[in-house]
PDB file of C-alpha atoms in Angstrom:
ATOM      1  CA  UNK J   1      85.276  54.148   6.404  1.00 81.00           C
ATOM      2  CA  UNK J   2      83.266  51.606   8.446  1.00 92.00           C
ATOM      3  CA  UNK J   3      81.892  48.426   6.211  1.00 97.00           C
ATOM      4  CA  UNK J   4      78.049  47.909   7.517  1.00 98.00           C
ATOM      5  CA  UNK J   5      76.038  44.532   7.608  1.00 98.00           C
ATOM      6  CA  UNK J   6      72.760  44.995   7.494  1.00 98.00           C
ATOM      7  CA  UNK J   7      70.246  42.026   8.411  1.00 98.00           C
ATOM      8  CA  UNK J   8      66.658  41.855   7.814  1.00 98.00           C
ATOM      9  CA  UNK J   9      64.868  40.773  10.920  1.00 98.00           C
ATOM     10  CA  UNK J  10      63.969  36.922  10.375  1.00 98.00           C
ATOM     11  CA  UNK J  11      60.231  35.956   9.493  1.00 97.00           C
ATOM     12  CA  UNK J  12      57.597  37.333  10.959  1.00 97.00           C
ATOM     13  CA  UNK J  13      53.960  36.150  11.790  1.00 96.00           C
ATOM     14  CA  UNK J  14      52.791  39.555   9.329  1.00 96.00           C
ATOM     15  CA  UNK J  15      55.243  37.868   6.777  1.00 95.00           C
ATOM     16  CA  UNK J  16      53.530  34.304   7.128  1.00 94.00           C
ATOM     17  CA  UNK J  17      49.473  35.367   6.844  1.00 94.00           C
ATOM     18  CA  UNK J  18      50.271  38.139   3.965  1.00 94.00           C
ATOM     19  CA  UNK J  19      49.731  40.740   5.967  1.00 96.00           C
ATOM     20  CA  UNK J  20      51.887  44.742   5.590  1.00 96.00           C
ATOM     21  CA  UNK J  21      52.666  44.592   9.358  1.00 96.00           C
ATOM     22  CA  UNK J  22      54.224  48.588   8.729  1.00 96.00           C
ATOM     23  CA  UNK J  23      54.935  49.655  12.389  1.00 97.00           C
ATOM     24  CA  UNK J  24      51.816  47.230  13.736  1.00 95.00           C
ATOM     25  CA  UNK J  25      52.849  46.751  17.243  1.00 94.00           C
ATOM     26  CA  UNK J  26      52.924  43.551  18.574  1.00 94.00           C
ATOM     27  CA  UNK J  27      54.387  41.276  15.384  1.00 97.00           C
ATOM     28  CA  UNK J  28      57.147  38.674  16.397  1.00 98.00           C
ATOM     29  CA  UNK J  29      59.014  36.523  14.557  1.00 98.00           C
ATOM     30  CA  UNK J  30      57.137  33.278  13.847  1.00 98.00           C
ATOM     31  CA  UNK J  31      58.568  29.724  14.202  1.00 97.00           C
ATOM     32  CA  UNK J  32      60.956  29.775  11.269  1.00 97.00           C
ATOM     33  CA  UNK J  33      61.949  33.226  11.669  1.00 98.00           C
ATOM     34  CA  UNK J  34      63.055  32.487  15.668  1.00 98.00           C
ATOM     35  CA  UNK J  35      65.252  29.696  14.023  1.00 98.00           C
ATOM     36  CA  UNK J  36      66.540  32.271  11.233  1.00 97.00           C
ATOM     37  CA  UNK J  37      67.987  34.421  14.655  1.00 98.00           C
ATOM     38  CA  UNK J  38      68.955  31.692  16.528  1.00 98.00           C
ATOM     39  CA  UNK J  39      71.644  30.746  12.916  1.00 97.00           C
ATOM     40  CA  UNK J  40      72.492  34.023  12.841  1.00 97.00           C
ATOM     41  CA  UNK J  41      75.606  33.977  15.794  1.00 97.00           C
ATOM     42  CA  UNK J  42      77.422  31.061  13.517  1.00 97.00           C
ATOM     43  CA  UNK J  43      76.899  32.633  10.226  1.00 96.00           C
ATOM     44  CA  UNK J  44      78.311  35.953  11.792  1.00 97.00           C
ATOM     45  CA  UNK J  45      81.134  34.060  13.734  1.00 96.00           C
ATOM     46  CA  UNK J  46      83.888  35.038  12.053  1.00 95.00           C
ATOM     47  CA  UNK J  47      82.538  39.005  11.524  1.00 96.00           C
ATOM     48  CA  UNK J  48      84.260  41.559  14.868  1.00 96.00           C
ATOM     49  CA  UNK J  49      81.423  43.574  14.981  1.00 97.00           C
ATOM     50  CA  UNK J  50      82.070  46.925  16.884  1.00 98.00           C
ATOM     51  CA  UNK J  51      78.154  47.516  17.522  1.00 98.00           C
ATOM     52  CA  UNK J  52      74.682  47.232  17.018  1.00 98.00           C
ATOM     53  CA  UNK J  53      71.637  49.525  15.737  1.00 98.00           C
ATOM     54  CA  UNK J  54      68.242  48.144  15.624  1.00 98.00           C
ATOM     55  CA  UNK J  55      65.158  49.269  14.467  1.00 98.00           C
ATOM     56  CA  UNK J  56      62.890  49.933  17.592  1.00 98.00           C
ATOM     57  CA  UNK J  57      60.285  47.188  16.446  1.00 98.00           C
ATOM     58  CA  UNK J  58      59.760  43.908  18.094  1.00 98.00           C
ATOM     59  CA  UNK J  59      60.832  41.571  14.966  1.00 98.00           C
ATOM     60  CA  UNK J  60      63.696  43.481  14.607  1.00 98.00           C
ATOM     61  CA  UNK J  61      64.770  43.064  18.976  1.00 98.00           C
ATOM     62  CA  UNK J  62      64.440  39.379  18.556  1.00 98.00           C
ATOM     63  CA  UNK J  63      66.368  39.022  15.397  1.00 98.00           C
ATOM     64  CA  UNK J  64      69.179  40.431  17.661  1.00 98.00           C
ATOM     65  CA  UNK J  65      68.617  38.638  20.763  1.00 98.00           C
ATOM     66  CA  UNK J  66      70.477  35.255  19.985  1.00 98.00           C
ATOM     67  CA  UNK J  67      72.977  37.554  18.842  1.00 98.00           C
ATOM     68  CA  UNK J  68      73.659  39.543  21.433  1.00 98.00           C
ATOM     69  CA  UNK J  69      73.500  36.498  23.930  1.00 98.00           C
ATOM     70  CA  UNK J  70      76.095  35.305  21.951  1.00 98.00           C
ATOM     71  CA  UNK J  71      78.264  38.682  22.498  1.00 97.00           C
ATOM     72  CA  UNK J  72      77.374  39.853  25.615  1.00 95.00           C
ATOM     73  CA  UNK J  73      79.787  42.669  24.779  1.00 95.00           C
ATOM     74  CA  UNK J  74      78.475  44.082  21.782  1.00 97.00           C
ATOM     75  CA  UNK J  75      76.704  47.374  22.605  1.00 96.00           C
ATOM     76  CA  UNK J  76      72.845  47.212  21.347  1.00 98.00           C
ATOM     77  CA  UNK J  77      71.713  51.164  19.831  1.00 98.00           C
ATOM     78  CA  UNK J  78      68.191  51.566  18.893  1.00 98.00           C
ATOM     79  CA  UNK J  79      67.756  53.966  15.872  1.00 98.00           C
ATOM     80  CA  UNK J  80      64.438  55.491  14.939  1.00 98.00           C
ATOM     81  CA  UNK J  81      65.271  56.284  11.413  1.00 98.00           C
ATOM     82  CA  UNK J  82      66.210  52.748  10.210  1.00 98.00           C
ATOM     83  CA  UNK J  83      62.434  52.000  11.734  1.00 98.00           C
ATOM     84  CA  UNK J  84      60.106  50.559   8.953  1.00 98.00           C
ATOM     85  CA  UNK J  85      58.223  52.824   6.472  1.00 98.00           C
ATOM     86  CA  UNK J  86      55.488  54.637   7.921  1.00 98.00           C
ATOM     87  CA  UNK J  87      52.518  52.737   5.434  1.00 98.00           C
ATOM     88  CA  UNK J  88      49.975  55.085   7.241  1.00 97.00           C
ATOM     89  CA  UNK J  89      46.743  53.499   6.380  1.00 97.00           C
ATOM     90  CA  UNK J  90      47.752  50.367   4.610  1.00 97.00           C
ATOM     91  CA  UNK J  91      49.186  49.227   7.750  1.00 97.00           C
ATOM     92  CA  UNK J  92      47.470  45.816   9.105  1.00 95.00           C
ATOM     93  CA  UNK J  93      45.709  45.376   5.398  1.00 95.00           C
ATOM     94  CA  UNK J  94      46.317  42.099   3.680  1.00 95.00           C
ATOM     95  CA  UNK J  95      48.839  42.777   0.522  1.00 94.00           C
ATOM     96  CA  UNK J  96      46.540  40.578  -1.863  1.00 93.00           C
ATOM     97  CA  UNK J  97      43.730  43.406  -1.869  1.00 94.00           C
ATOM     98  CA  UNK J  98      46.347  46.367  -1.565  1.00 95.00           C
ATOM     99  CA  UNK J  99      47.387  44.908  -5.214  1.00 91.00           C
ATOM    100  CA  UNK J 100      44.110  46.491  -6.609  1.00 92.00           C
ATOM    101  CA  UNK J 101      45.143  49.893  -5.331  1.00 95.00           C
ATOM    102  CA  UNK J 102      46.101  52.662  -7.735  1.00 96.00           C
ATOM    103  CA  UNK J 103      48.943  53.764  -5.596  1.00 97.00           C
ATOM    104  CA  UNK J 104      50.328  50.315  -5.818  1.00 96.00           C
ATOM    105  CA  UNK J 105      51.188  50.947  -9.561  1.00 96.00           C
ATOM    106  CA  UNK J 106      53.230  54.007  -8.537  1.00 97.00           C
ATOM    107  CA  UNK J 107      55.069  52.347  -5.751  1.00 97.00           C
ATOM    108  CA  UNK J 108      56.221  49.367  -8.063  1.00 95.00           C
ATOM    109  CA  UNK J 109      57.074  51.639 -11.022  1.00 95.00           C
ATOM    110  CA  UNK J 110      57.585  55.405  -9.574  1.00 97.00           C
ATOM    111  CA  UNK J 111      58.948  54.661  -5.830  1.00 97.00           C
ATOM    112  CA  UNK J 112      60.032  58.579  -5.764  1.00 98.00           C
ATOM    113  CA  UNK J 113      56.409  59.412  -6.276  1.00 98.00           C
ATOM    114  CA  UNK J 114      54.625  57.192  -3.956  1.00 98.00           C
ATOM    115  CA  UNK J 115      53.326  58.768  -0.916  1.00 98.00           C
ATOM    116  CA  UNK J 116      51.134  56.692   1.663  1.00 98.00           C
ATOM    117  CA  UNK J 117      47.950  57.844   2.818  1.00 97.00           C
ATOM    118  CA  UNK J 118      48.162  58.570   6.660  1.00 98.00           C
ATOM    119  CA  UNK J 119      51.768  57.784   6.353  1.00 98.00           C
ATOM    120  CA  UNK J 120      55.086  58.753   5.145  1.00 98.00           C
ATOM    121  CA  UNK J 121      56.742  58.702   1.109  1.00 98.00           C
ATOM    122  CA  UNK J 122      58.735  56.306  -0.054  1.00 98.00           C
ATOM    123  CA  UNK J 123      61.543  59.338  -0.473  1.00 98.00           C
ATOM    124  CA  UNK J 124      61.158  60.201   2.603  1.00 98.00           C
ATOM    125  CA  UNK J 125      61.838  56.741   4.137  1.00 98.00           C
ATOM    126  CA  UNK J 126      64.932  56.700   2.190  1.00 98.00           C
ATOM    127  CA  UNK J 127      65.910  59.448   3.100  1.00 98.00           C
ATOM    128  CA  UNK J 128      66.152  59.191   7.109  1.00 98.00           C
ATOM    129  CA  UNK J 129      67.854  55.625   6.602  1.00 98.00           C
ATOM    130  CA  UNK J 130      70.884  56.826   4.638  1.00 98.00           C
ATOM    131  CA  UNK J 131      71.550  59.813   6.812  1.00 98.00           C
ATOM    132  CA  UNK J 132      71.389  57.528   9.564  1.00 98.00           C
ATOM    133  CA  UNK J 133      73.594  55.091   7.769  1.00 98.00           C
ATOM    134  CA  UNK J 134      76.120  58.523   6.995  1.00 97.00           C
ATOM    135  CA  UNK J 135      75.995  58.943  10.465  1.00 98.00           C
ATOM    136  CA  UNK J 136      76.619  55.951  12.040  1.00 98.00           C
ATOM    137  CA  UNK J 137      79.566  55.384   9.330  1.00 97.00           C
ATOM    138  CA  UNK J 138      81.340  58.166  10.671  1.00 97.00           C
ATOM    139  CA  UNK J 139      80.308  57.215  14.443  1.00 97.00           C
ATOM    140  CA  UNK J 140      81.927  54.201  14.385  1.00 97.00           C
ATOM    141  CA  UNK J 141      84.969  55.036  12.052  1.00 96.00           C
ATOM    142  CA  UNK J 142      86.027  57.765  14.650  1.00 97.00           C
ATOM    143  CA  UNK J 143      85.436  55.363  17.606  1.00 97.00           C
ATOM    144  CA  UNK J 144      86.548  52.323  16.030  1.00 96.00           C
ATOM    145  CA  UNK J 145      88.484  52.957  13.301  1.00 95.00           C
ATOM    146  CA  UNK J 146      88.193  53.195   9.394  1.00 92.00           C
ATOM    147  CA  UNK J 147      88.470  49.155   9.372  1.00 94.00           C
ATOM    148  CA  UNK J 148      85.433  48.658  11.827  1.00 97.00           C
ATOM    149  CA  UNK J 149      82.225  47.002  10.971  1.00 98.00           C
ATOM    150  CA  UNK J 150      78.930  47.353  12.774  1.00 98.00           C
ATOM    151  CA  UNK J 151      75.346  45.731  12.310  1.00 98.00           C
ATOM    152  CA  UNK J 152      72.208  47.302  11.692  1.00 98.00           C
ATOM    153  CA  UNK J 153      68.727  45.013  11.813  1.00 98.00           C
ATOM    154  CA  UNK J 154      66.387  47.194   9.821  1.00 98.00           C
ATOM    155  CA  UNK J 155      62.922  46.058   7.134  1.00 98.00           C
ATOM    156  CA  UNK J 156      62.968  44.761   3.832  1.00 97.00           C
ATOM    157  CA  UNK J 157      62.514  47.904   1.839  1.00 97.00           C
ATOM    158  CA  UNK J 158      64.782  50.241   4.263  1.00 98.00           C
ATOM    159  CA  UNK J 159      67.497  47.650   3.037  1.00 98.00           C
ATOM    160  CA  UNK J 160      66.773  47.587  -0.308  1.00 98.00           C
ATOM    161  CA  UNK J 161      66.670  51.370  -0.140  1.00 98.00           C
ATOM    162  CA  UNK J 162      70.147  51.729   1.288  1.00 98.00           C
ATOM    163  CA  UNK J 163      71.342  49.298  -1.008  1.00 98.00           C
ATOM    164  CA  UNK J 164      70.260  51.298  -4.188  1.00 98.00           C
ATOM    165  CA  UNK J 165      71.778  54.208  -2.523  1.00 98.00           C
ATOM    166  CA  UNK J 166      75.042  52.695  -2.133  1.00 98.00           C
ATOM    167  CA  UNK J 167      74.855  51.623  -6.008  1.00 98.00           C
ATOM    168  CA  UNK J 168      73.699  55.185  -6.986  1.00 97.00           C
ATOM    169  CA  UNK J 169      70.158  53.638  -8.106  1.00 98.00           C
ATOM    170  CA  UNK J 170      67.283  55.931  -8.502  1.00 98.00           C
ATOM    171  CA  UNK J 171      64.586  54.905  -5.669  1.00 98.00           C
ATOM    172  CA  UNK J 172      62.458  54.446  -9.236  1.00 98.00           C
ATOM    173  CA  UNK J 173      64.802  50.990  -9.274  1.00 97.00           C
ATOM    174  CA  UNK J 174      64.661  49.762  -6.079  1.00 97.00           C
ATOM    175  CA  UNK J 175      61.737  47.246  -6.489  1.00 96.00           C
ATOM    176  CA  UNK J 176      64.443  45.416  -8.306  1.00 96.00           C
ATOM    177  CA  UNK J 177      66.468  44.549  -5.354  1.00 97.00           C
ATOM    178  CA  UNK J 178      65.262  41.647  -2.899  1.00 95.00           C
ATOM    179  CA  UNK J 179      65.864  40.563   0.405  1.00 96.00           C
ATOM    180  CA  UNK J 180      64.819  37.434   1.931  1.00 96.00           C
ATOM    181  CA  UNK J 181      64.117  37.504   5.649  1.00 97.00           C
ATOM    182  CA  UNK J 182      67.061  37.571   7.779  1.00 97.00           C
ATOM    183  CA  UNK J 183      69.251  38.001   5.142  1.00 97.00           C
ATOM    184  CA  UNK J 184      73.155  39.430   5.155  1.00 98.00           C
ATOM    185  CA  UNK J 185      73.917  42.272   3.083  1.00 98.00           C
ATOM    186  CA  UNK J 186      77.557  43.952   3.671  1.00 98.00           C
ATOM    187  CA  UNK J 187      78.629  47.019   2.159  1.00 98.00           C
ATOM    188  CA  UNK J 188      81.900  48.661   2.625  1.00 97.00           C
ATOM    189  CA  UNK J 189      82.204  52.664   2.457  1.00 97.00           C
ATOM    190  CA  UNK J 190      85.144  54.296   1.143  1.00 95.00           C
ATOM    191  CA  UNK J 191      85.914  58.263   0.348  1.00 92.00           C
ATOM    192  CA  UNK J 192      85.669  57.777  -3.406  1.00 94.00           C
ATOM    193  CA  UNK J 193      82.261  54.735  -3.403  1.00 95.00           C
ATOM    194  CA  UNK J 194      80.558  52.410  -1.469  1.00 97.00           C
ATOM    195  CA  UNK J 195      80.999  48.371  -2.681  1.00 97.00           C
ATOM    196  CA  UNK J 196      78.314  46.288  -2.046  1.00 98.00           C
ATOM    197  CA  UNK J 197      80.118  43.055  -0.790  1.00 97.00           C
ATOM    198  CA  UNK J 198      76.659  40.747  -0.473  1.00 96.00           C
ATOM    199  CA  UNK J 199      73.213  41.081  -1.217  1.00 97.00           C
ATOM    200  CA  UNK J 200      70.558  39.292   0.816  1.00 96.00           C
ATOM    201  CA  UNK J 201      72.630  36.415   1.306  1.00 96.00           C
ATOM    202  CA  UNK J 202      70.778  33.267   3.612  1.00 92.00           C
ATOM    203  CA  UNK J 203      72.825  30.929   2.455  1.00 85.00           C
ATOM    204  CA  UNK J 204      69.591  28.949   1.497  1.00 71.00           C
ATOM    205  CA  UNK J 205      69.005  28.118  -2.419  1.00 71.00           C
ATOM    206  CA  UNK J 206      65.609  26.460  -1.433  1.00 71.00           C
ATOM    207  CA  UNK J 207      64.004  30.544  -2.814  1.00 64.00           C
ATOM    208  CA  UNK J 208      65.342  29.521  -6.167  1.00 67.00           C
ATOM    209  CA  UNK J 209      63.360  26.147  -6.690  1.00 69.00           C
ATOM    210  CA  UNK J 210      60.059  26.222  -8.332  1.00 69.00           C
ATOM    211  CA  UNK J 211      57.084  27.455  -6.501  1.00 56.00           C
ATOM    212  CA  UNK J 212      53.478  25.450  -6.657  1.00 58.00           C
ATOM    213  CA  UNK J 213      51.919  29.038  -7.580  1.00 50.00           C
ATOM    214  CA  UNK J 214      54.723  30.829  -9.582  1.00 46.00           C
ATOM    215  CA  UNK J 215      53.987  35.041  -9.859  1.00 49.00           C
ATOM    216  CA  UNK J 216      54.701  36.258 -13.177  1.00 51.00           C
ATOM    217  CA  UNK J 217      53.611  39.760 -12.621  1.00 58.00           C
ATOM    218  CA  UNK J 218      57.021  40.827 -11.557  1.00 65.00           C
ATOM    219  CA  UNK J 219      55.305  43.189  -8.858  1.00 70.00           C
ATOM    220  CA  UNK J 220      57.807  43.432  -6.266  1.00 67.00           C
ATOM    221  CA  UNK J 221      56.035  42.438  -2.454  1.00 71.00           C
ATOM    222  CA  UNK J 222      56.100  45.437  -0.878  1.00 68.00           C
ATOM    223  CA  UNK J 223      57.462  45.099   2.937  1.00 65.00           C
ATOM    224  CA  UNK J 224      59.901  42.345   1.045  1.00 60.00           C
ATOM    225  CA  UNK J 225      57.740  39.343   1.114  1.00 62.00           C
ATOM    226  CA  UNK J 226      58.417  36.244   3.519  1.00 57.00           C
ATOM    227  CA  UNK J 227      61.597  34.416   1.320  1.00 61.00           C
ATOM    228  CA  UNK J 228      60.952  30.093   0.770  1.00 53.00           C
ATOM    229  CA  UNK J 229      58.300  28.386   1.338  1.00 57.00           C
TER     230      UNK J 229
END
């Protein structure tokens, strides 16, 4: 079956001021994100890609752009179900006070059970992005063929919930995956299992050096943070 690359849409001004941007209209990709998208045509260079799927939000559109100016080809699909998670009411609130909410606890510890107020659950939101991925897989396989690879530019945690699919994680685990903005993750699907090929790769170690203000909660950043400093 078709292998997929999924990107997370470069930096974002929500990512920058600490803010869970959810489906916020209006947030771009700040300064450093922009330049994330505009590397993105070299590092994908040597990749055919047979198509396109986008998220319908903003940050995810110009993640894509230098990309598709680079392919003027390459068909561009927007797909409603890879969208970011519905975070109903904690949409637009500043993650440093959404720390002190009860729910928080569940979402970093009991993902299945956590259910926004005002907005969607956490199962859901996994749910709608793997039966898009299914469907896509088998989209492109039959119009491409079973060696074809395709690109979807999706959200921090709709990656990191495909990706604990494809590894047969419970969404209880999934807080342990991360995915720097504009990141590369590749996984191939087969008939027997899915292989995770990459995993928020940036090709940038600078996430790895020591940070002025280390956390050592181990609370996961819910959205999927804004990578180095």
């Amino acid at each position: 079956m078709a292998t997929l690359i999924l990107v997370r849409h470069g930096r974002s001004t929500a990512n920058t001021s600490g803010v869970l941007a959810g489906r916020t209209p209006g947030i771009a990709l700040d300064d450093r994100g922009a330049a994330q998208a505009a590397a993105l045509p070299e590092r994908l260079a040597d990749v055919p890609l047979a198509a396109a799927v986008t998220s319908p939000l903003q940050r995810c559109r110009e993640t894509l752009r230098p990309l598709l100016d680079a392919r003027p080809g390459l068909p561009l699909h927007v797909e409603d179900r890879i969208n970011e998670c519905d975070y109903g009411d904690w949409s637009g609130r500043k993650l440093a006070e959404l720390g002190d909410e009860p729910l928080m606890e569940v979402v970093q510890g009991h993902a299945s059970a956590a259910a926004f107020p005002g907005g969607e659950s956490m199962r859901a939101m996994q749910n709608r992005a793997v039966e898009a991925v299914r469907e896509w897989n088998a989209r492109v396989e039959a119009e491409h063929g079973e060696d074809a690879t395709y690109l979807m530019c999706s959200h921090g945690d709709i990656v990191k919930a495909i990706v604990a699919d494809a590894l047969g994680l419970h969404l209880d685990l999934f807080q342990r995956i991360h995915v720097d903005p504009c990141s590369v993750t590749a996984i191939r699907y087969t008939r027997l299992r899915p292989f995770l090929l990459r995993l928020g790769d940036t090709g940038d170690f600078a996430g790895f050096a020591p940070r002025e203000h280390p956390g050592g909660s181990g609370a996961a950043e819910v959205g999927g943070g804004a990578g180095a400093p």
